[in-house]
Short mmCIF file of C-alpha atoms in Angstrom, two decimals:
data_model
loop_
_atom_site.label_atom_id
_atom_site.label_comp_id
_atom_site.label_asym_id
_atom_site.label_seq_id
_atom_site.Cartn_x
_atom_site.Cartn_y
_atom_site.Cartn_z
CA MET A 1 -33.12 21.39 32.41
CA PRO A 2 -32.80 23.12 35.83
CA ALA A 3 -30.15 22.09 38.32
CA ARG A 4 -31.40 19.33 40.60
CA PRO A 5 -32.53 20.90 43.90
CA SER A 6 -31.35 17.84 45.80
CA SER A 7 -27.76 18.46 44.75
CA PRO A 8 -25.44 20.43 47.07
CA ALA A 9 -24.59 22.53 44.03
CA ALA A 10 -28.15 23.74 43.54
CA ALA A 11 -28.16 26.41 46.26
CA THR A 12 -24.89 28.16 45.49
CA GLY A 13 -26.07 30.80 43.05
CA GLY A 14 -24.77 28.82 40.12
CA THR A 15 -21.07 29.76 40.04
CA LEU A 16 -17.94 27.70 40.41
CA PHE A 17 -16.71 29.77 43.33
CA GLY A 18 -20.11 29.52 45.00
CA TRP A 19 -19.96 25.73 44.83
CA PHE A 20 -16.47 25.72 46.34
CA ARG A 21 -17.23 28.30 49.04
CA ASP A 22 -20.35 26.50 50.25
CA SER A 23 -18.44 23.21 50.36
CA ALA A 24 -15.62 24.90 52.31
CA VAL A 25 -18.10 26.15 54.90
CA ARG A 26 -19.77 22.76 55.25
CA HIS A 27 -16.51 20.78 55.38
CA ALA A 28 -14.18 23.30 57.01
CA GLU A 29 -11.96 20.80 58.85
CA LEU A 30 -11.73 18.21 56.10
CA PRO A 31 -8.69 18.03 53.79
CA ALA A 32 -9.35 19.95 50.58
CA ILE A 33 -6.07 19.42 48.76
CA GLU A 34 -2.88 17.42 49.12
CA VAL A 35 -0.01 18.77 47.04
CA GLY A 36 3.76 18.94 47.36
CA GLY A 37 3.75 17.06 50.65
CA GLN A 38 1.24 19.46 52.22
CA THR A 39 -2.35 18.92 53.29
CA VAL A 40 -4.57 22.00 53.29
CA ARG A 41 -8.00 21.92 54.91
CA TYR A 42 -11.02 23.59 53.38
CA ARG A 43 -11.03 26.50 55.85
CA GLU A 44 -7.31 27.04 55.29
CA LEU A 45 -7.72 26.97 51.52
CA LEU A 46 -10.60 29.44 51.68
CA ASP A 47 -8.48 31.77 53.83
CA LEU A 48 -5.58 31.57 51.36
CA VAL A 49 -7.99 32.30 48.52
CA GLU A 50 -9.39 35.39 50.26
CA ARG A 51 -5.90 36.70 51.05
CA LEU A 52 -4.62 36.11 47.54
CA ALA A 53 -7.71 37.85 46.16
CA GLY A 54 -6.72 40.89 48.22
CA ARG A 55 -3.17 40.72 46.86
CA LEU A 56 -4.47 40.58 43.27
CA VAL A 57 -6.59 43.69 43.76
CA ARG A 58 -3.70 45.56 45.34
CA THR A 59 -1.29 44.56 42.58
CA ALA A 60 -3.67 45.34 39.72
CA GLY A 61 -4.79 48.60 41.32
CA ARG A 62 -8.42 47.57 40.89
CA ARG A 63 -10.52 44.45 40.92
CA PRO A 64 -9.35 42.55 37.82
CA ALA A 65 -11.73 41.44 35.09
CA ALA A 66 -9.43 38.58 34.03
CA VAL A 67 -6.46 36.84 35.68
CA GLY A 68 -3.70 35.01 33.82
CA LEU A 69 -2.64 31.77 35.51
CA LEU A 70 0.97 30.91 34.62
CA THR A 71 1.26 27.91 36.92
CA ALA A 72 1.63 24.18 37.11
CA ARG A 73 -0.49 21.88 39.30
CA SER A 74 0.66 23.55 42.50
CA LEU A 75 -0.96 24.94 45.61
CA ALA A 76 -0.32 28.38 44.17
CA GLY A 77 -2.03 27.36 40.94
CA TYR A 78 -5.21 26.03 42.55
CA THR A 79 -5.35 28.89 45.04
CA GLY A 80 -4.84 31.38 42.24
CA TYR A 81 -7.62 29.82 40.19
CA LEU A 82 -10.06 30.12 43.08
CA ALA A 83 -8.87 33.62 44.03
CA ALA A 84 -9.62 34.88 40.53
CA LEU A 85 -13.11 33.39 40.71
CA ARG A 86 -13.56 34.95 44.18
CA LEU A 87 -13.18 38.33 42.50
CA ALA A 88 -15.70 37.34 39.81
CA ALA A 89 -12.82 37.52 37.32
CA ALA A 90 -12.30 35.17 34.40
CA VAL A 91 -9.39 32.73 34.72
CA VAL A 92 -7.05 32.49 31.73
CA PRO A 93 -4.91 29.35 32.27
CA LEU A 94 -1.54 29.51 30.52
CA HIS A 95 0.98 26.75 29.85
CA PRO A 96 4.21 27.54 31.75
CA GLU A 97 6.34 25.84 29.09
CA ALA A 98 4.72 27.58 26.11
CA PRO A 99 6.53 30.47 24.43
CA VAL A 100 5.85 33.82 26.07
CA THR A 101 4.55 35.25 22.79
CA ARG A 102 1.90 32.52 22.58
CA ASN A 103 0.76 33.08 26.17
CA ALA A 104 0.58 36.82 25.53
CA ARG A 105 -2.14 36.42 22.90
CA PRO A 106 -4.94 35.15 25.14
CA CYS A 107 -3.89 37.61 27.84
CA ARG A 108 -4.42 40.51 25.46
CA ALA A 109 -7.57 39.07 23.92
CA ALA A 110 -9.19 38.37 27.28
CA GLY A 111 -8.09 41.64 28.86
CA VAL A 112 -5.93 40.09 31.59
CA ASP A 113 -5.25 42.66 34.33
CA VAL A 114 -2.85 40.66 36.51
CA ILE A 115 -0.83 37.44 36.20
CA ILE A 116 -0.20 34.77 38.82
CA ALA A 117 3.01 32.76 38.50
CA ASP A 118 4.38 29.92 40.63
CA ASP A 119 7.83 28.30 40.56
CA ALA A 120 7.07 26.75 37.13
CA GLY A 121 5.91 29.99 35.55
CA GLY A 122 8.09 32.41 37.48
CA PRO A 123 11.03 32.45 35.03
CA LYS A 124 8.74 33.81 32.29
CA ALA A 125 6.50 36.02 34.45
CA ALA A 126 8.41 39.27 34.05
CA GLN A 127 8.67 38.91 30.27
CA LEU A 128 4.97 38.09 29.97
CA ALA A 129 4.10 41.06 32.16
CA ALA A 130 6.21 43.32 29.94
CA LEU A 131 4.50 42.05 26.78
CA THR A 132 0.97 42.36 28.13
CA GLY A 133 1.19 45.29 30.52
CA ALA A 134 -0.35 43.14 33.26
CA PRO A 135 1.69 43.05 36.51
CA ALA A 136 2.68 39.65 37.89
CA VAL A 137 2.16 38.23 41.37
CA GLU A 138 4.92 35.68 41.84
CA LEU A 139 4.06 32.98 44.38
CA ARG A 140 7.46 31.33 44.59
CA ALA A 141 9.31 29.75 47.45
CA ALA A 142 11.65 32.21 49.16
CA ARG A 143 14.61 31.06 51.26
CA GLY A 144 13.05 27.64 51.49
CA ALA A 145 9.78 28.97 52.94
CA PRO A 146 6.48 28.37 51.11
CA TRP A 147 5.02 31.37 49.31
CA TYR A 148 1.95 31.63 51.49
CA TRP A 149 4.03 32.46 54.59
CA SER A 150 4.50 35.92 53.13
CA LEU A 151 0.87 36.29 52.10
CA ASP A 152 0.12 38.91 54.73
CA THR A 153 -2.43 40.82 52.64
CA PRO A 154 -5.75 41.27 54.46
CA PRO A 155 -8.49 39.00 53.12
CA TRP A 156 -10.70 40.47 50.43
CA SER A 157 -13.72 41.61 52.42
CA GLU A 158 -16.14 42.69 49.72
CA PRO A 159 -19.20 40.45 49.29
CA TYR A 160 -18.95 37.90 46.52
CA ASP A 161 -21.05 39.16 43.60
CA GLY A 162 -20.32 36.64 40.86
CA GLN A 163 -23.22 35.79 38.57
CA PRO A 164 -23.97 32.72 36.44
CA ASP A 165 -23.60 34.77 33.26
CA ASP A 166 -20.04 35.89 34.16
CA LEU A 167 -17.10 34.37 32.35
CA ALA A 168 -15.55 31.57 34.39
CA TYR A 169 -12.48 30.93 32.24
CA VAL A 170 -11.02 31.37 28.77
CA LEU A 171 -9.04 28.50 27.29
CA LEU A 172 -6.79 28.60 24.28
CA THR A 173 -7.32 26.03 21.52
CA SER A 174 -5.34 25.45 18.38
CA GLY A 175 -6.59 27.32 15.30
CA SER A 176 -6.47 26.31 11.63
CA THR A 177 -5.50 29.86 10.57
CA GLY A 178 -2.22 29.63 12.43
CA GLU A 179 -3.52 31.64 15.36
CA PRO A 180 -5.01 30.08 18.53
CA LYS A 181 -8.69 30.55 19.31
CA GLY A 182 -10.00 31.70 22.68
CA VAL A 183 -12.93 29.72 24.09
CA PRO A 184 -14.84 31.61 26.81
CA ILE A 185 -16.92 29.46 29.18
CA ARG A 186 -19.47 31.00 31.55
CA HIS A 187 -20.50 29.76 34.98
CA ARG A 188 -23.98 28.98 33.69
CA ASN A 189 -22.45 26.45 31.31
CA PHE A 190 -21.89 24.33 34.46
CA ALA A 191 -25.44 24.76 35.81
CA ASP A 192 -26.53 21.33 34.55
CA TYR A 193 -23.15 19.69 34.04
CA LEU A 194 -21.76 19.79 37.57
CA PRO A 195 -24.96 18.67 39.36
CA PHE A 196 -25.38 15.96 36.73
CA TYR A 197 -21.95 14.53 37.51
CA LEU A 198 -22.35 14.92 41.25
CA ASP A 199 -25.31 12.57 40.84
CA ARG A 200 -23.69 10.33 38.22
CA CYS A 201 -20.39 9.87 40.06
CA PRO A 202 -21.08 9.73 43.81
CA THR A 203 -18.48 11.60 45.80
CA GLY A 204 -18.12 13.51 49.04
CA PRO A 205 -16.10 13.40 52.26
CA GLY A 206 -13.63 10.54 52.15
CA ALA A 207 -13.39 10.47 48.36
CA ARG A 208 -9.93 11.21 46.96
CA PHE A 209 -9.57 12.55 43.42
CA ALA A 210 -6.31 12.36 41.49
CA ALA A 211 -5.68 15.80 39.95
CA VAL A 212 -3.91 14.62 36.79
CA PRO A 213 -4.83 17.19 34.06
CA GLU A 214 -2.78 20.37 33.79
CA LEU A 215 -4.66 23.60 34.53
CA SER A 216 -4.37 24.66 30.88
CA PHE A 217 -6.43 21.57 29.90
CA ASP A 218 -10.19 21.84 30.43
CA GLY A 219 -10.32 18.41 32.05
CA SER A 220 -8.77 20.07 35.08
CA VAL A 221 -11.99 22.01 35.69
CA PHE A 222 -13.97 18.80 36.09
CA GLY A 223 -11.19 17.26 38.18
CA MET A 224 -11.02 20.31 40.44
CA PHE A 225 -14.64 21.25 41.07
CA LEU A 226 -16.24 17.82 41.36
CA PRO A 227 -14.22 17.10 44.52
CA LEU A 228 -14.08 20.68 45.85
CA SER A 229 -17.86 21.04 45.53
CA SER A 230 -18.55 17.94 47.58
CA GLY A 231 -16.07 17.84 50.45
CA ALA A 232 -13.73 15.36 48.76
CA THR A 233 -9.95 15.73 48.61
CA LEU A 234 -7.95 16.79 45.57
CA VAL A 235 -4.76 14.70 45.50
CA VAL A 236 -2.15 16.22 43.19
CA PRO A 237 0.46 13.86 41.71
CA ARG A 238 4.02 14.76 40.82
CA PRO A 239 4.90 14.32 37.12
CA GLU A 240 6.67 11.05 37.88
CA ASP A 241 3.60 9.76 39.71
CA VAL A 242 1.55 9.96 36.52
CA LEU A 243 3.97 7.49 34.90
CA ASP A 244 3.38 5.04 37.75
CA PRO A 245 -0.34 5.44 38.45
CA ALA A 246 -0.78 2.13 40.26
CA ARG A 247 1.75 3.03 42.93
CA PHE A 248 0.35 6.56 43.27
CA VAL A 249 -3.23 5.31 43.61
CA ALA A 250 -2.28 2.68 46.18
CA ASP A 251 0.08 4.88 48.23
CA ARG A 252 -2.28 7.87 48.37
CA GLY A 253 -5.57 6.00 48.73
CA VAL A 254 -7.01 7.48 45.52
CA THR A 255 -10.65 6.54 44.89
CA HIS A 256 -11.35 8.58 41.72
CA TRP A 257 -9.12 8.87 38.64
CA TYR A 258 -9.52 11.05 35.55
CA SER A 259 -6.91 11.42 32.82
CA VAL A 260 -6.23 11.03 29.12
CA PRO A 261 -5.89 7.39 27.91
CA SER A 262 -2.22 7.96 27.05
CA VAL A 263 -1.46 7.51 30.75
CA ILE A 264 -2.57 3.87 30.47
CA SER A 265 -0.33 3.30 27.47
CA PHE A 266 2.74 4.82 29.17
CA ALA A 267 2.21 2.81 32.34
CA HIS A 268 1.44 -0.43 30.52
CA ARG A 269 4.56 -0.09 28.36
CA ARG A 270 6.70 0.59 31.47
CA GLY A 271 5.28 -2.42 33.28
CA THR A 272 3.85 -0.25 36.07
CA LEU A 273 0.24 -1.37 35.69
CA PRO A 274 0.12 -4.96 37.00
CA PRO A 275 -3.23 -6.73 37.46
CA ALA A 276 -5.12 -6.01 40.69
CA SER A 277 -2.60 -3.29 41.62
CA MET A 278 -5.34 -0.71 42.33
CA PRO A 279 -7.98 -2.59 44.37
CA GLY A 280 -9.15 0.55 46.18
CA LEU A 281 -9.89 2.59 43.04
CA ARG A 282 -13.66 3.03 42.64
CA TRP A 283 -14.05 5.35 39.64
CA SER A 284 -11.87 5.48 36.52
CA MET A 285 -12.72 8.15 33.94
CA PHE A 286 -10.87 8.86 30.72
CA GLY A 287 -11.27 11.55 28.06
CA GLY A 288 -9.44 13.87 25.73
CA GLU A 289 -8.60 11.26 23.10
CA GLN A 290 -9.82 7.89 21.85
CA LEU A 291 -9.76 5.04 24.38
CA THR A 292 -9.06 1.66 22.81
CA PHE A 293 -10.51 -1.56 24.20
CA GLU A 294 -6.95 -2.83 24.63
CA LEU A 295 -6.04 0.02 26.96
CA ALA A 296 -9.38 -0.21 28.74
CA ALA A 297 -8.79 -3.89 29.41
CA ALA A 298 -5.32 -3.24 30.86
CA TRP A 299 -6.65 -0.58 33.24
CA SER A 300 -9.69 -2.65 34.19
CA ALA A 301 -7.46 -5.59 35.11
CA ALA A 302 -5.37 -3.31 37.33
CA ALA A 303 -8.47 -1.74 38.95
CA PRO A 304 -10.92 -4.66 39.14
CA HIS A 305 -13.37 -2.91 41.48
CA SER A 306 -13.55 0.36 39.56
CA VAL A 307 -16.36 1.70 37.40
CA MET A 308 -14.79 2.60 34.05
CA GLU A 309 -16.14 5.43 31.94
CA ASN A 310 -15.07 6.90 28.61
CA ARG A 311 -15.95 10.60 28.34
CA TYR A 312 -16.08 12.85 25.30
CA GLY A 313 -16.43 16.56 24.63
CA PRO A 314 -14.72 19.56 23.05
CA THR A 315 -13.79 22.63 25.08
CA GLU A 316 -16.63 24.54 23.44
CA LEU A 317 -19.17 22.22 25.09
CA THR A 318 -17.79 22.64 28.64
CA VAL A 319 -15.37 19.77 29.18
CA THR A 320 -17.55 16.76 28.23
CA CYS A 321 -20.97 16.27 26.68
CA SER A 322 -21.29 12.48 26.53
CA ALA A 323 -20.00 9.39 28.30
CA TYR A 324 -20.11 5.63 28.03
CA ARG A 325 -19.81 3.34 31.04
CA LEU A 326 -18.29 -0.05 30.31
CA PRO A 327 -20.19 -3.01 31.80
CA ALA A 328 -18.52 -4.60 34.82
CA ASP A 329 -18.61 -7.96 33.04
CA ARG A 330 -15.95 -7.97 30.31
CA ALA A 331 -18.04 -10.45 28.33
CA LEU A 332 -20.65 -7.72 27.87
CA TRP A 333 -18.27 -5.14 26.42
CA PRO A 334 -19.49 -4.01 22.98
CA ASP A 335 -17.64 -4.10 19.68
CA SER A 336 -16.83 -1.05 17.60
CA PRO A 337 -15.64 -0.68 14.00
CA ASN A 338 -12.32 0.91 14.99
CA GLY A 339 -11.54 -0.84 18.26
CA THR A 340 -12.33 2.18 20.44
CA VAL A 341 -14.67 2.34 23.41
CA PRO A 342 -17.96 4.11 22.55
CA ILE A 343 -18.36 7.68 23.74
CA GLY A 344 -21.93 7.04 24.82
CA PRO A 345 -25.09 9.06 24.32
CA VAL A 346 -25.18 12.83 24.66
CA PHE A 347 -26.08 13.86 28.22
CA PRO A 348 -29.85 14.01 28.81
CA HIS A 349 -29.88 17.76 29.45
CA LEU A 350 -28.30 18.40 26.01
CA ASP A 351 -29.45 17.86 22.43
CA GLY A 352 -27.28 16.00 19.96
CA VAL A 353 -27.68 15.26 16.27
CA VAL A 354 -25.48 13.52 13.71
CA LEU A 355 -25.47 15.34 10.37
CA THR A 356 -24.37 13.99 7.01
CA GLU A 357 -22.49 16.04 4.42
CA ASP A 358 -25.89 17.00 2.98
CA GLY A 359 -26.99 18.47 6.30
CA LEU A 360 -29.44 15.68 7.02
CA ALA A 361 -29.72 13.65 10.21
CA GLY A 362 -28.21 10.22 9.76
CA PRO A 363 -26.49 7.29 11.46
CA GLU A 364 -22.98 8.52 10.61
CA GLY A 365 -21.57 12.01 10.19
CA GLU A 366 -20.61 15.10 12.17
CA LEU A 367 -21.79 15.35 15.77
CA CYS A 368 -23.53 18.66 16.54
CA VAL A 369 -24.65 19.61 20.05
CA ARG A 370 -26.64 22.39 21.68
CA GLY A 371 -27.91 23.15 25.16
CA SER A 372 -26.78 24.64 28.44
CA GLN A 373 -23.14 23.53 28.08
CA ARG A 374 -22.65 25.08 24.64
CA PHE A 375 -20.45 28.18 24.66
CA ASP A 376 -21.71 31.46 23.16
CA GLY A 377 -18.96 31.85 20.57
CA TYR A 378 -15.22 32.40 20.33
CA LEU A 379 -13.42 35.32 21.87
CA ASP A 380 -12.81 36.61 18.35
CA PRO A 381 -16.18 36.58 16.52
CA ALA A 382 -14.33 35.98 13.25
CA ASP A 383 -13.63 32.44 14.47
CA ASP A 384 -17.38 31.72 14.73
CA ARG A 385 -17.78 31.47 10.98
CA GLY A 386 -18.75 27.91 10.07
CA ALA A 387 -18.76 26.75 13.70
CA PHE A 388 -22.53 26.72 14.21
CA VAL A 389 -25.56 25.48 12.30
CA LEU A 390 -29.32 25.79 12.57
CA PHE A 391 -31.27 22.56 12.24
CA ASP A 392 -35.02 22.19 12.54
CA GLY A 393 -35.23 18.49 11.71
CA ASP A 394 -35.17 18.97 7.95
CA ARG A 395 -31.80 20.22 6.67
CA ALA A 396 -29.04 22.09 8.50
CA ARG A 397 -27.90 25.52 7.41
CA GLU A 398 -25.04 27.68 8.63
CA CYS A 399 -25.44 30.56 11.07
CA ASP A 400 -24.02 33.22 8.78
CA ASP A 401 -25.76 36.38 9.98
CA GLY A 402 -23.31 37.12 12.78
CA GLU A 403 -25.74 36.11 15.49
CA ILE A 404 -25.58 32.81 17.38
CA PRO A 405 -29.03 32.12 18.81
CA PRO A 406 -29.48 29.74 21.76
CA GLU A 407 -31.03 27.12 19.49
CA ALA A 408 -27.92 26.93 17.28
CA TRP A 409 -25.91 23.69 17.26
CA TYR A 410 -22.15 23.65 17.71
CA ARG A 411 -20.32 21.67 15.04
CA THR A 412 -17.80 19.50 16.86
CA GLY A 413 -15.92 18.52 13.70
CA ASP A 414 -15.92 14.93 15.01
CA ARG A 415 -17.21 12.09 12.86
CA VAL A 416 -19.30 9.59 14.78
CA SER A 417 -21.64 6.69 14.17
CA ILE A 418 -24.73 6.37 16.30
CA GLY A 419 -26.81 3.32 17.12
CA ALA A 420 -30.53 2.99 17.74
CA ASP A 421 -29.84 3.26 21.48
CA GLY A 422 -28.14 6.63 21.03
CA VAL A 423 -24.69 5.25 21.83
CA MET A 424 -22.00 6.81 19.64
CA VAL A 425 -18.57 5.67 18.47
CA HIS A 426 -15.95 8.29 17.66
CA LEU A 427 -14.60 7.61 14.17
CA GLY A 428 -12.15 10.50 13.83
CA ARG A 429 -11.90 14.14 12.81
CA LEU A 430 -13.50 15.67 9.74
CA ASP A 431 -10.54 18.01 9.35
CA HIS A 432 -6.90 17.72 10.30
CA GLN A 433 -7.43 18.34 13.97
CA VAL A 434 -6.00 15.75 16.35
CA LYS A 435 -5.56 15.21 20.05
CA ILE A 436 -2.17 14.52 21.60
CA SER A 437 -2.16 13.74 25.35
CA GLY A 438 -5.59 15.29 25.63
CA TYR A 439 -4.67 18.59 23.94
CA ARG A 440 -6.61 19.49 20.83
CA ILE A 441 -4.27 20.45 18.01
CA GLU A 442 -4.86 21.90 14.56
CA LEU A 443 -2.11 20.52 12.33
CA GLU A 444 -2.46 23.61 10.15
CA GLU A 445 -1.29 25.82 13.01
CA ILE A 446 1.97 23.89 13.31
CA GLU A 447 2.39 23.95 9.53
CA SER A 448 1.84 27.71 9.53
CA VAL A 449 4.61 28.16 12.09
CA LEU A 450 7.08 26.03 10.11
CA ARG A 451 6.37 27.99 6.92
CA ARG A 452 7.64 31.09 8.70
CA HIS A 453 11.18 29.72 8.33
CA PRO A 454 12.75 31.46 5.31
CA SER A 455 13.97 28.19 3.78
CA VAL A 456 10.63 26.36 4.03
CA ILE A 457 8.18 26.66 1.13
CA ASP A 458 5.50 24.27 2.32
CA ALA A 459 5.02 21.97 5.30
CA VAL A 460 2.73 19.12 6.23
CA VAL A 461 2.46 17.70 9.74
CA LEU A 462 1.52 14.05 10.09
CA VAL A 463 0.34 12.04 13.05
CA MET A 464 2.38 8.84 13.23
CA THR A 465 2.41 6.01 15.73
CA ASP A 466 5.58 5.33 17.70
CA PRO A 467 6.71 1.82 18.72
CA ALA A 468 4.66 2.08 21.90
CA GLY A 469 1.50 2.77 19.93
CA LEU A 470 1.32 6.44 20.94
CA PRO A 471 0.55 9.26 18.48
CA THR A 472 3.46 11.54 17.64
CA LEU A 473 3.82 14.53 15.32
CA HIS A 474 6.23 14.55 12.39
CA ALA A 475 6.76 17.31 9.83
CA VAL A 476 7.49 16.99 6.11
CA TYR A 477 8.58 20.11 4.26
CA THR A 478 9.73 21.40 0.89
CA GLY A 479 12.21 24.14 0.05
CA GLU A 480 15.86 24.18 1.05
CA PRO A 481 17.06 21.47 3.48
CA VAL A 482 17.31 22.82 7.02
CA ASP A 483 19.06 21.41 10.06
CA PRO A 484 16.35 19.67 12.16
CA ASP A 485 17.55 21.49 15.27
CA GLU A 486 16.93 24.80 13.53
CA LEU A 487 13.36 23.81 12.64
CA ALA A 488 12.85 22.54 16.17
CA ALA A 489 13.93 25.95 17.46
CA THR A 490 11.44 27.64 15.13
CA ALA A 491 8.68 25.47 16.55
CA ALA A 492 9.82 26.04 20.13
CA ASP A 493 9.65 29.82 19.65
CA ARG A 494 5.91 29.75 18.98
CA LEU A 495 4.47 26.42 20.10
CA PRO A 496 4.03 24.63 23.44
CA PRO A 497 5.84 21.29 23.87
CA TYR A 498 2.85 19.09 22.98
CA MET A 499 2.57 20.79 19.55
CA ARG A 500 6.21 20.44 18.52
CA PRO A 501 7.04 17.76 15.92
CA ALA A 502 9.25 14.92 17.04
CA GLY A 503 10.99 14.76 13.66
CA TYR A 504 11.49 16.66 10.39
CA ARG A 505 11.87 15.30 6.87
CA HIS A 506 12.80 17.21 3.70
CA VAL A 507 11.25 16.24 0.34
CA ASP A 508 11.56 17.80 -3.10
CA GLN A 509 7.80 17.96 -3.56
CA LEU A 510 4.66 16.90 -1.76
CA PRO A 511 2.48 14.19 -3.33
CA VAL A 512 -1.02 15.24 -4.39
CA ASN A 513 -4.20 13.30 -5.12
CA ALA A 514 -6.56 13.53 -8.09
CA ASN A 515 -8.11 16.68 -6.65
CA GLY A 516 -4.75 18.41 -6.42
CA LYS A 517 -4.71 18.28 -2.62
CA VAL A 518 -1.74 17.04 -0.61
CA ASP A 519 -2.07 13.28 -0.27
CA ARG A 520 -1.31 12.86 3.41
CA ARG A 521 -1.98 9.14 3.37
CA ARG A 522 0.55 8.52 0.60
CA LEU A 523 3.03 10.81 2.32
CA ALA A 524 2.68 8.90 5.59
CA ALA A 525 3.23 5.60 3.77
CA SER A 526 6.27 6.74 1.82
CA GLY A 527 8.91 5.15 3.97
CA TRP A 528 8.82 7.32 7.09
CA THR A 529 10.22 5.64 10.15
CA THR A 530 9.55 6.89 13.66
#
């Protein structure tokens, strides 16, 4: 399905930077971003981007093919993201709090030539540069002055030559082998997606988007380029603002919100989400994990004039591939077997099919998707094995010849049920993959890290529910008893904060079921307290 010619995104050449640049030219004097008490207009942001692009080339000694982004949600982070795209380089977002060794892996795999670090990533920048061989550009405040005051590099003057087939970014996802997987996304994967959402979610000058997702989470791409492609303003909250969304939305005049549903739970538990507290909010979008009707009702009561949408999609399908919009009338809200809001039909420019264990199309099974948003395969081709199927309407079969043709379907690993109207309900994972605060996590990766401890023979990580109803990770292990702080240190050495267990429990042996597999359900019910 070609990009809609009526959309402002249609005439940009089909790249993320092209969409931003054209918007910056059209809306030069409008505010592009508000962050850290500063308001930066589109023309100012474009100038910073051009100057930082020049600095990156000078530091790397050549135009980089890939840029590591060791930043938080800062002006340096957003400018760095755009500067990398200005050079037609792939962005490799890194989590500033993750271990340096973990961040080094995607840098090496993606061929990162230079690293950008802000105040959050600065303390680890030199070590990461030493491990990867990529020099670091540190955009940190100096003597109380903002970093851009010293950005005296001439703007990059070469014509922009980015193409739709270029890599836009590479994101790291958890891997079941114990090693993360790199997911490369190309600009052309947005060719239908971005125009579709510019039509679906009206925006433009005067709209104000809350930039809640971290840059290492693919939801940030949607939250960044929907506003920056249309002349809207990106409003970046402080971490404490996310815990009090009603006050942030009201104080900053936010019109569009996108986050993981956990934000609702935190705010509701803290009593910071009173009814009718966000009357000016017009669009509320959630994704990254299951949204319960209970949480949806709490947010809807606080934002009574807002359209509320539940969005779904793995990183491999370019942020989201389906969405369900709740009716404005609560009486018309549907039911679901597990109390979660439906994830809607697959977008009209994509194909979706639900496959049973026998590889047949059915009303319940694994969701598989193909189309313009589907990625081409993992950074390491070895990770492609079992990730794609061919399906001609009869019976699915694996792509096992090393080639991934355009007609192949990506296996999401998510179990869904689908109604006659095409609306789907997310029933859970087929494997042991979970989502915590929007981050996709393979439990096996955490278990693999814990088994590296010399006293641990085996380990199982469970997803439990804390008193507030939020998912938390807990580890059960066999072998010699180990001080929990020591195991926590082992996890901290190799895992980012959102993948570290909240507790550790030693057992003599792990329970197994009739098939000889670890019985996770019995283990979870064996007296664990969170």
